[in-house]
PDB file of C-alpha atoms in Angstrom:
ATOM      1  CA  UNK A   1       0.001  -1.824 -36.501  1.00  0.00           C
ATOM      2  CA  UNK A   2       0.809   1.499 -37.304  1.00  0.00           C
ATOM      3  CA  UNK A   3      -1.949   3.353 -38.949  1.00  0.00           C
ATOM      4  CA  UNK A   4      -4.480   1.206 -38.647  1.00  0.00           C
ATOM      5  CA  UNK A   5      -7.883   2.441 -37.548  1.00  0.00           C
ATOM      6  CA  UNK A   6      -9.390   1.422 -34.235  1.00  0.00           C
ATOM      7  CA  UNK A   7     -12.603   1.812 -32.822  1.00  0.00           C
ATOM      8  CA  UNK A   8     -12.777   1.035 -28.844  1.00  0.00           C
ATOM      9  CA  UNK A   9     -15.242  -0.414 -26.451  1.00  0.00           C
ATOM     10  CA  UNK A  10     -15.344   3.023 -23.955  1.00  0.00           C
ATOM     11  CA  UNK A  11     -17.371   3.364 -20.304  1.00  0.00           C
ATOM     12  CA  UNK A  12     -14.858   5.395 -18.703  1.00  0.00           C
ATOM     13  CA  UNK A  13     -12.968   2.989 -16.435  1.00  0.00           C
ATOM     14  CA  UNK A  14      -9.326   2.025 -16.224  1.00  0.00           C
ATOM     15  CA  UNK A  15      -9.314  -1.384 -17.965  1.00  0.00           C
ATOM     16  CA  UNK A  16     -10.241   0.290 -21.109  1.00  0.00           C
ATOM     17  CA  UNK A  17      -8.335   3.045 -20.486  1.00  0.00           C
ATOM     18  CA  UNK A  18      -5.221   0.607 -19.921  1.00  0.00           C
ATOM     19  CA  UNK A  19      -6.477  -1.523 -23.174  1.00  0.00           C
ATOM     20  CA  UNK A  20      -6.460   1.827 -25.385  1.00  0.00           C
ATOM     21  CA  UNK A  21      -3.316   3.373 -24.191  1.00  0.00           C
ATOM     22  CA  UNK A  22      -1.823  -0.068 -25.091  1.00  0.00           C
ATOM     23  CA  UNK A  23      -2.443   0.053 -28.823  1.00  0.00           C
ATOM     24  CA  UNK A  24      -1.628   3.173 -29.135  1.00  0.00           C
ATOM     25  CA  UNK A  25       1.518   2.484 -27.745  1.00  0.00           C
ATOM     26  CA  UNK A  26       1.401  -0.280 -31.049  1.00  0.00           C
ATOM     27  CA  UNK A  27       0.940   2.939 -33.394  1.00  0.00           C
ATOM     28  CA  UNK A  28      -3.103   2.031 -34.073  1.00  0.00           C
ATOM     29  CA  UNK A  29      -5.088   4.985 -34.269  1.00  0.00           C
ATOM     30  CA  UNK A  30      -8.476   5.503 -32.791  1.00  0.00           C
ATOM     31  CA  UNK A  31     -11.698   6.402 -34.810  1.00  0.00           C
ATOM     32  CA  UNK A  32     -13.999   6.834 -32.330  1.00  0.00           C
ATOM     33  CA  UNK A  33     -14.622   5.609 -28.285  1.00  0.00           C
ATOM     34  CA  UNK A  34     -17.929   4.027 -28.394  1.00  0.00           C
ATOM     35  CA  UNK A  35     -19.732   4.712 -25.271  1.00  0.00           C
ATOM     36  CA  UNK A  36     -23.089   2.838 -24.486  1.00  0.00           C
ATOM     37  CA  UNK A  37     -25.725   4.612 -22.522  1.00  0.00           C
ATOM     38  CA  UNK A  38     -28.955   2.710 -20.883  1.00  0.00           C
ATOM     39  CA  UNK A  39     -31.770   4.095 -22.948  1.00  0.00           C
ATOM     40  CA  UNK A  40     -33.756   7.310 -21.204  1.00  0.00           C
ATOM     41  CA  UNK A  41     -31.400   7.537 -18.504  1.00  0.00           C
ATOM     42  CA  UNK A  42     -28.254   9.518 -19.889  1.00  0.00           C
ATOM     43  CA  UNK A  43     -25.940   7.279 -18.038  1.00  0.00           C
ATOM     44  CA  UNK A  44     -23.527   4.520 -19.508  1.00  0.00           C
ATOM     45  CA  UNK A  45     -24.448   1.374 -19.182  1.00  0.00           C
ATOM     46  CA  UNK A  46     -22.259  -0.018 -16.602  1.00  0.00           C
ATOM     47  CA  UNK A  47     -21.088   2.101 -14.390  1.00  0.00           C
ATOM     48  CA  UNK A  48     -23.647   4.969 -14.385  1.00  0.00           C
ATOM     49  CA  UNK A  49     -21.942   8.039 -15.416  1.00  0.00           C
ATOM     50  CA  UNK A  50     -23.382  10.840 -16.980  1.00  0.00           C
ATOM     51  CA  UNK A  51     -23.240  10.830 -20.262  1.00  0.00           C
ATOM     52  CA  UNK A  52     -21.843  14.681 -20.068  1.00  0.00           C
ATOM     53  CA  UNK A  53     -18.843  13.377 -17.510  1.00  0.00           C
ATOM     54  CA  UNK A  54     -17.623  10.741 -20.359  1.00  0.00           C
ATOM     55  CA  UNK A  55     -17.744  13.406 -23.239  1.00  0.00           C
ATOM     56  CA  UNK A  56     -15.858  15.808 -21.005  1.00  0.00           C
ATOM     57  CA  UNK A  57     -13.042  12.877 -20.655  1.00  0.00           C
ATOM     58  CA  UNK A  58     -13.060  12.053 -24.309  1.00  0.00           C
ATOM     59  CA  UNK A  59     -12.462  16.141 -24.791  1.00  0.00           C
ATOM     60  CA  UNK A  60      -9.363  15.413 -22.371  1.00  0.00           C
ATOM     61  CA  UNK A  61      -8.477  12.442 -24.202  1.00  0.00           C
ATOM     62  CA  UNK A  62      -8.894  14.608 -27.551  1.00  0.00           C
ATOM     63  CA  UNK A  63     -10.619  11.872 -29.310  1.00  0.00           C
ATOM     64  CA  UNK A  64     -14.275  11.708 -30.540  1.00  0.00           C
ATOM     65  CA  UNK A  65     -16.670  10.056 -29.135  1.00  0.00           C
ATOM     66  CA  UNK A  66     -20.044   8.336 -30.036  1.00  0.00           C
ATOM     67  CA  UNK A  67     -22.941   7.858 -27.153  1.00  0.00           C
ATOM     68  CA  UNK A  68     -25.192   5.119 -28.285  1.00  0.00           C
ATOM     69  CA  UNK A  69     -28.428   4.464 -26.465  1.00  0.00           C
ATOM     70  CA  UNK A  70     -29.153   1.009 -26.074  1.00  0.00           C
ATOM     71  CA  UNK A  71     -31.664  -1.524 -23.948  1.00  0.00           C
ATOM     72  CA  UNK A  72     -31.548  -3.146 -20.820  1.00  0.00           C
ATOM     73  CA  UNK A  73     -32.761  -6.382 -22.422  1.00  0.00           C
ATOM     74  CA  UNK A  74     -29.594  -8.459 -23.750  1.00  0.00           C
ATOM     75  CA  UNK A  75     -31.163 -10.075 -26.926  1.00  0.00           C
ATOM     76  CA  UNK A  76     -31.941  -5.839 -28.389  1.00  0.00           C
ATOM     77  CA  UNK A  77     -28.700  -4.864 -26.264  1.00  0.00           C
ATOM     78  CA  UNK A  78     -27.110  -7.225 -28.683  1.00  0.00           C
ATOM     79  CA  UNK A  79     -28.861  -5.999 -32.031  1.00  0.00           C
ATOM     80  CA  UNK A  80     -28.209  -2.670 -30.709  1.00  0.00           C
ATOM     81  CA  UNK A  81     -24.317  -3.230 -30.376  1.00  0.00           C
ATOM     82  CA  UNK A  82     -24.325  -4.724 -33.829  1.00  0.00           C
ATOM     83  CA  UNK A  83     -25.984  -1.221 -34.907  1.00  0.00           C
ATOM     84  CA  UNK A  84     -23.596   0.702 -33.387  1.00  0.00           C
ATOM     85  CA  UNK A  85     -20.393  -1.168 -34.234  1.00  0.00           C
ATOM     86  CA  UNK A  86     -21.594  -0.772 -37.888  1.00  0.00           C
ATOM     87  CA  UNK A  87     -22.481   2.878 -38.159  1.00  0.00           C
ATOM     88  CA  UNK A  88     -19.270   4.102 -36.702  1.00  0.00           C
ATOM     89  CA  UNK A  89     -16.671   1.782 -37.930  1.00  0.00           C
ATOM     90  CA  UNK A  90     -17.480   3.021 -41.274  1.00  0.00           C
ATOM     91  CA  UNK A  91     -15.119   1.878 -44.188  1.00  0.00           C
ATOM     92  CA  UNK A  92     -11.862   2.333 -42.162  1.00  0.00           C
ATOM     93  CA  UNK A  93     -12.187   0.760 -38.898  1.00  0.00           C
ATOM     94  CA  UNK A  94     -11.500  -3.162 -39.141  1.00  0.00           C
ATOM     95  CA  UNK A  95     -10.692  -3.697 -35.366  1.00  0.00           C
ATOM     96  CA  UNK A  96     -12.285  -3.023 -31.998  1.00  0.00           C
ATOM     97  CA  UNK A  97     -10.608  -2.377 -28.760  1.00  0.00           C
ATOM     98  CA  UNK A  98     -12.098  -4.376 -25.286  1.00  0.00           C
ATOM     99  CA  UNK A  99     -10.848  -4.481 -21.807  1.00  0.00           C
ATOM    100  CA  UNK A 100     -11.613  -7.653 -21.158  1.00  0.00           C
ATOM    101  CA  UNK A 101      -8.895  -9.241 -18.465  1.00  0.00           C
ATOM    102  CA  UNK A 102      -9.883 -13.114 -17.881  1.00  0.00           C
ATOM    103  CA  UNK A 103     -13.788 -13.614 -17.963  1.00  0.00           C
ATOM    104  CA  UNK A 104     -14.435 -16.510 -20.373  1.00  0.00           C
ATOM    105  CA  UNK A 105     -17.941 -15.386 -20.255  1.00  0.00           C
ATOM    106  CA  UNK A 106     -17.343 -12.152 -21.903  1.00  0.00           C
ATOM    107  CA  UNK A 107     -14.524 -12.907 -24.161  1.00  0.00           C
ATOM    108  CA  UNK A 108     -16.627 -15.297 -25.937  1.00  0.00           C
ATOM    109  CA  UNK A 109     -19.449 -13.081 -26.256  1.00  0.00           C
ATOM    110  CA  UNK A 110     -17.201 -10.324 -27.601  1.00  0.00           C
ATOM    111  CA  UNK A 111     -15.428 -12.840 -30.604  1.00  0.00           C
ATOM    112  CA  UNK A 112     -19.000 -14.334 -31.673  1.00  0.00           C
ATOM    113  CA  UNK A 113     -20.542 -10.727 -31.927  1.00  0.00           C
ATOM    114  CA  UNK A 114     -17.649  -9.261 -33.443  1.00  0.00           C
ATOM    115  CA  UNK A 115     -17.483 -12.543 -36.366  1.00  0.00           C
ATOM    116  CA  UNK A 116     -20.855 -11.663 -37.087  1.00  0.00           C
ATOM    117  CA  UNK A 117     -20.494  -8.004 -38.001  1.00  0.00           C
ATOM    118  CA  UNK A 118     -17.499  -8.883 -39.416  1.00  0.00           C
ATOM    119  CA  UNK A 119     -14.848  -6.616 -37.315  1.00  0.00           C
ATOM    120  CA  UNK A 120     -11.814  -8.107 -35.062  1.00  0.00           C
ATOM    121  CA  UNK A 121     -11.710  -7.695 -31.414  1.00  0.00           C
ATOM    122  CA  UNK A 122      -8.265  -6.426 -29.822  1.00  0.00           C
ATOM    123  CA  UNK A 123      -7.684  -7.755 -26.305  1.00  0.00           C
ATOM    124  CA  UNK A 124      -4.459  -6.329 -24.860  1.00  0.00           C
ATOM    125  CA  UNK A 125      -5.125  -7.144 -21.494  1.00  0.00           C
ATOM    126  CA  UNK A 126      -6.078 -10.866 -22.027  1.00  0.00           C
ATOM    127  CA  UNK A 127      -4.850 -13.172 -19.290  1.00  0.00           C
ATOM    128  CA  UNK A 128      -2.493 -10.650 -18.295  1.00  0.00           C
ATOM    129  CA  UNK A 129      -1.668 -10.987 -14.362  1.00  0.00           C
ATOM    130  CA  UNK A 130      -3.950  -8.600 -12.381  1.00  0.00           C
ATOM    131  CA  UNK A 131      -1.173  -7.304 -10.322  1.00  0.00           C
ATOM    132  CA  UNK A 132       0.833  -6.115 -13.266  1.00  0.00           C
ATOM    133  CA  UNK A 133      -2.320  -4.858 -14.658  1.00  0.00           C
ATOM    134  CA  UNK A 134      -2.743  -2.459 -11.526  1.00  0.00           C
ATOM    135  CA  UNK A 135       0.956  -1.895 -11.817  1.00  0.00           C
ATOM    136  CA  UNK A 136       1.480  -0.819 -15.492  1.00  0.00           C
ATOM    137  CA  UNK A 137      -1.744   1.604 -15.268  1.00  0.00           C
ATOM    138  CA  UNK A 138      -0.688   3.274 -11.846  1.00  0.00           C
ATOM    139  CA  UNK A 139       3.152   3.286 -13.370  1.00  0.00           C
ATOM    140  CA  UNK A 140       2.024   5.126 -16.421  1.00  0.00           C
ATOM    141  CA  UNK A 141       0.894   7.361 -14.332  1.00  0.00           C
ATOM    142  CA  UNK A 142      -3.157   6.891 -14.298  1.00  0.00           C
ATOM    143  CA  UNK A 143      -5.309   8.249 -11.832  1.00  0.00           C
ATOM    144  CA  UNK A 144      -9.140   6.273 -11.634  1.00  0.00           C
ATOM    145  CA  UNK A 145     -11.734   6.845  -8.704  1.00  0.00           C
ATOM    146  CA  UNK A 146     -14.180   4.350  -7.990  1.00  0.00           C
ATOM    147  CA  UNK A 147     -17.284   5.655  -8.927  1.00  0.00           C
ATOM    148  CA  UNK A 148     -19.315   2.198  -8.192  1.00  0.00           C
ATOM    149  CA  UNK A 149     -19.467  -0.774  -6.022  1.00  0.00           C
ATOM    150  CA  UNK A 150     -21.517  -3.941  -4.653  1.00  0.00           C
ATOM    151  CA  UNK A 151     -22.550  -3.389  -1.326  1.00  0.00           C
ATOM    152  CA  UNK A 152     -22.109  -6.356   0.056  1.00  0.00           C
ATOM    153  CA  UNK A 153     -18.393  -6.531  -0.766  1.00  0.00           C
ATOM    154  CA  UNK A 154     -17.484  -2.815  -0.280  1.00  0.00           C
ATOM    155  CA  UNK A 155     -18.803  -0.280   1.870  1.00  0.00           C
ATOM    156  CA  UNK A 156     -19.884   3.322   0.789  1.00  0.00           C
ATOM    157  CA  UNK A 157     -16.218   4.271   1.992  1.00  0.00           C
ATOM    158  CA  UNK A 158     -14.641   2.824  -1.299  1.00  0.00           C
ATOM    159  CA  UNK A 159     -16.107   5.899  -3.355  1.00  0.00           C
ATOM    160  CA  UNK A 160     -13.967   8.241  -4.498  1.00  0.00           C
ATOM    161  CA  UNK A 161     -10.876   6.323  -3.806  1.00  0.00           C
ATOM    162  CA  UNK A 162      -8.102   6.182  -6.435  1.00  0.00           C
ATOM    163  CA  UNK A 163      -6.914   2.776  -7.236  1.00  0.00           C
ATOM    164  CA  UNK A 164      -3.403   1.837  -6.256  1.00  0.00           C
ATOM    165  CA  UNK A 165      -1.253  -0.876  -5.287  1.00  0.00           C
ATOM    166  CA  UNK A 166      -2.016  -0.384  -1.785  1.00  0.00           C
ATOM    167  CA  UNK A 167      -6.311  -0.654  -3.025  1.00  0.00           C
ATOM    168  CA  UNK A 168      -5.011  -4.043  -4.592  1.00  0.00           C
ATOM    169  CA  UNK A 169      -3.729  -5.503  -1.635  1.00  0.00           C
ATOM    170  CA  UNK A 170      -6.723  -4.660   0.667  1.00  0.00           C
ATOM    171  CA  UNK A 171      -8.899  -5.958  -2.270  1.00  0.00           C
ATOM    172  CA  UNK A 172      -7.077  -9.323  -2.454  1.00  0.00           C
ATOM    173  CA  UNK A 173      -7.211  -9.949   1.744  1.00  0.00           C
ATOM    174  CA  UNK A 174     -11.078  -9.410   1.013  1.00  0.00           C
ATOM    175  CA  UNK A 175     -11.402 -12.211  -1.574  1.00  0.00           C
ATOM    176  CA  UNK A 176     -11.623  -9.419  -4.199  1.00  0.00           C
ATOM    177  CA  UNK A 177     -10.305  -9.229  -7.344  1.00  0.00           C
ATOM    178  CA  UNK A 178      -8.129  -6.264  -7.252  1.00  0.00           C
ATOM    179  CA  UNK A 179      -9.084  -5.172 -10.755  1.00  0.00           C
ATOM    180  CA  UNK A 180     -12.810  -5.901  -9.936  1.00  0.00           C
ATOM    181  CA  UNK A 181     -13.143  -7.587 -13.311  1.00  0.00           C
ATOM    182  CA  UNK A 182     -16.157  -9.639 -11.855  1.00  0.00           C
ATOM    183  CA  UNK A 183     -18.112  -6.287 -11.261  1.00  0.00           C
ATOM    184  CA  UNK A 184     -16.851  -5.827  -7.722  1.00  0.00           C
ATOM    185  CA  UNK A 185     -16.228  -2.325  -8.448  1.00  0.00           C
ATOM    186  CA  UNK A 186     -16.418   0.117 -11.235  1.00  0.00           C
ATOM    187  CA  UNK A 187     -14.057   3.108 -11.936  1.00  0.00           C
ATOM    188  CA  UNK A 188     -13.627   6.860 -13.547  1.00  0.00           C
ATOM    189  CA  UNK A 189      -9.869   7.962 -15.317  1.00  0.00           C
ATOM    190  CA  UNK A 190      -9.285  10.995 -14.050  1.00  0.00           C
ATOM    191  CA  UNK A 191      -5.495  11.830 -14.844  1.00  0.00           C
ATOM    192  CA  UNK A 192      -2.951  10.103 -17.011  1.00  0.00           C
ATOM    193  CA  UNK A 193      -0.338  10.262 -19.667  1.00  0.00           C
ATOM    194  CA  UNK A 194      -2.985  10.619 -22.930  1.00  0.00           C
ATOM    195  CA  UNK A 195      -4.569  13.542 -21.084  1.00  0.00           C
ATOM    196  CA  UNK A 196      -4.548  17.553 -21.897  1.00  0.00           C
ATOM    197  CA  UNK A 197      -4.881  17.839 -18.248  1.00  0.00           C
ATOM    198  CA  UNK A 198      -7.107  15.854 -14.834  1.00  0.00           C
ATOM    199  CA  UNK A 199     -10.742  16.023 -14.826  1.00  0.00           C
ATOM    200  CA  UNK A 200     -11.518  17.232 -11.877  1.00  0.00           C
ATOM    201  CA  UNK A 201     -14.729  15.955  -8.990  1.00  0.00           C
ATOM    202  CA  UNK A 202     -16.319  18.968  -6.885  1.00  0.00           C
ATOM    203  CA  UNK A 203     -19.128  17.603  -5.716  1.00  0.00           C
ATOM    204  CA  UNK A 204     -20.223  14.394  -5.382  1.00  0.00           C
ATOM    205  CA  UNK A 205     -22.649  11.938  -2.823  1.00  0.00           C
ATOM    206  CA  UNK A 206     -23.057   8.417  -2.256  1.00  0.00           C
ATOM    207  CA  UNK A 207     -26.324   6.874  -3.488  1.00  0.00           C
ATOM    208  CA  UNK A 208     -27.719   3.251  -2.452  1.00  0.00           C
ATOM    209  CA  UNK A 209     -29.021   1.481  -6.118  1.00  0.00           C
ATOM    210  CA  UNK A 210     -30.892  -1.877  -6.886  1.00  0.00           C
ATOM    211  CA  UNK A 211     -30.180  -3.398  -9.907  1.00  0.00           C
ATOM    212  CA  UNK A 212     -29.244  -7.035  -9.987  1.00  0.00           C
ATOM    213  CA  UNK A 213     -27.049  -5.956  -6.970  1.00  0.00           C
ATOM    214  CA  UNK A 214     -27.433  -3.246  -4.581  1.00  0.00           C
ATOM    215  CA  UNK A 215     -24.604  -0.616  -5.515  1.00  0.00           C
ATOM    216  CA  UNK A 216     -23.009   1.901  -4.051  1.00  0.00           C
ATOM    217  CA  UNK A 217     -22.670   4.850  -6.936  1.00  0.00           C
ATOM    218  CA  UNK A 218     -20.898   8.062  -6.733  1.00  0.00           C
ATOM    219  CA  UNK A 219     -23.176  10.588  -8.132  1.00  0.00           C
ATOM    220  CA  UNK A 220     -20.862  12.990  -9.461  1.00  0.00           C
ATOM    221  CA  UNK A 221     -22.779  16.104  -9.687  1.00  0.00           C
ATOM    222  CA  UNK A 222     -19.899  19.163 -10.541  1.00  0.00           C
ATOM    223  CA  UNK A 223     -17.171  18.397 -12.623  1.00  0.00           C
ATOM    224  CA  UNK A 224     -14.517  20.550 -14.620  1.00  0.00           C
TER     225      UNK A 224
END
């Protein structure tokens, strides 16, 4: 839809990486990437970057981007969405972007939200093979690091890897969905065909979190 204004769901990580670069492939154009941070704690929501680190990517990306604080509890987190959606989209932006691959869960959240604020969720990636998911982002020439995962599924050792076909593979002998779309893991674009040039990790440690998982997070502490 050429010239038609998006906004897009943005924490940093390859499936909504993948999700953007393919509608602008379609000719939309992108207000804003709507980033959601946990209130107090200037990391995004999800997959606990800095709030700094994502702005520095959206510089690379050359888009704008909007940092929204919201709760932990879903019922505000949900009112707090709703806020968000409607300040940015303005008068221009009819459509949202998600990177939502096959979680039923999710998807259904995202279209009942999205009806009542009165905006139309884009899914590029829906039921789309995971394989050729993995494929068409390392093909374009996308570079992610994983910058979280559960414990129990993958050791510390998984931080700071990029994700390739070869990362798929091991993923799937493990019982693992190779995109980690079930929260497995969580990831960081680094490199890739929309950007002025890589972001680049210079220091970073592995940190042990409880949440409703214990995580292994890659506090990335010097960037450029």
């Amino acid at each position: 839809m050429p010239g038609v204004k998006v906004i897009s769901s943005w924490s940093g990580g390859k499936d909504g990486c993948l999700a953007l670069y393919r509608v602008l492939k379609q000719g939309y154009s992108v207000k804003t990437l709507l980033n959601f941070i946990s209130r107090g704690s200037g990391r995004g929501c999800f997959h606990g970057l800095e709030g700094r680190l994502l702005k520095l990517q959206a510089d690379l990306l050359g888009m704008p981007l909007v940092q929204w604080e919201v709760s932990p509890d879903m019922q505000k987190y949900e009112e707090e969405f709703k806020a968000a959606v409607r300040q940015v989209r303005g008068g221009d932006a009819s459509q949202m972007v998600f990177g939502d691959i096959y979680l039923l869960d999710h998807q259904s959240w995202v279209e009942r939200v999205c009806s009542e604020i009165n905006i139309t969720p884009l899914e590029p990636l829906w039921n789309n093979p995971v394989d050729d998911l993995i494929g068409e982002f390392c093909g374009a020439g996308f570079k992610a690091v994983i910058v979280s995962c559960r414990s129990e599924l993958m050791g510390k050792e998984y931080l700071g890897r990029y994700v390739d076909r070869e990362l798929a593979e091991e993923l799937k002998a493990k019982g693992i969905c190779p995109c980690g779309e079930k929260g497995e893991y969580h990831t960081l674009v680094v490199d890739g065909p929309i950007f002025s040039r890589p972001l680049r990790i210079l220091r970073a440690e592995p940190v042990l979190k409880e949440s409703f998982w214990k995580h292994w997070f890659f506090d990335i502490r010097q960037f450029e």
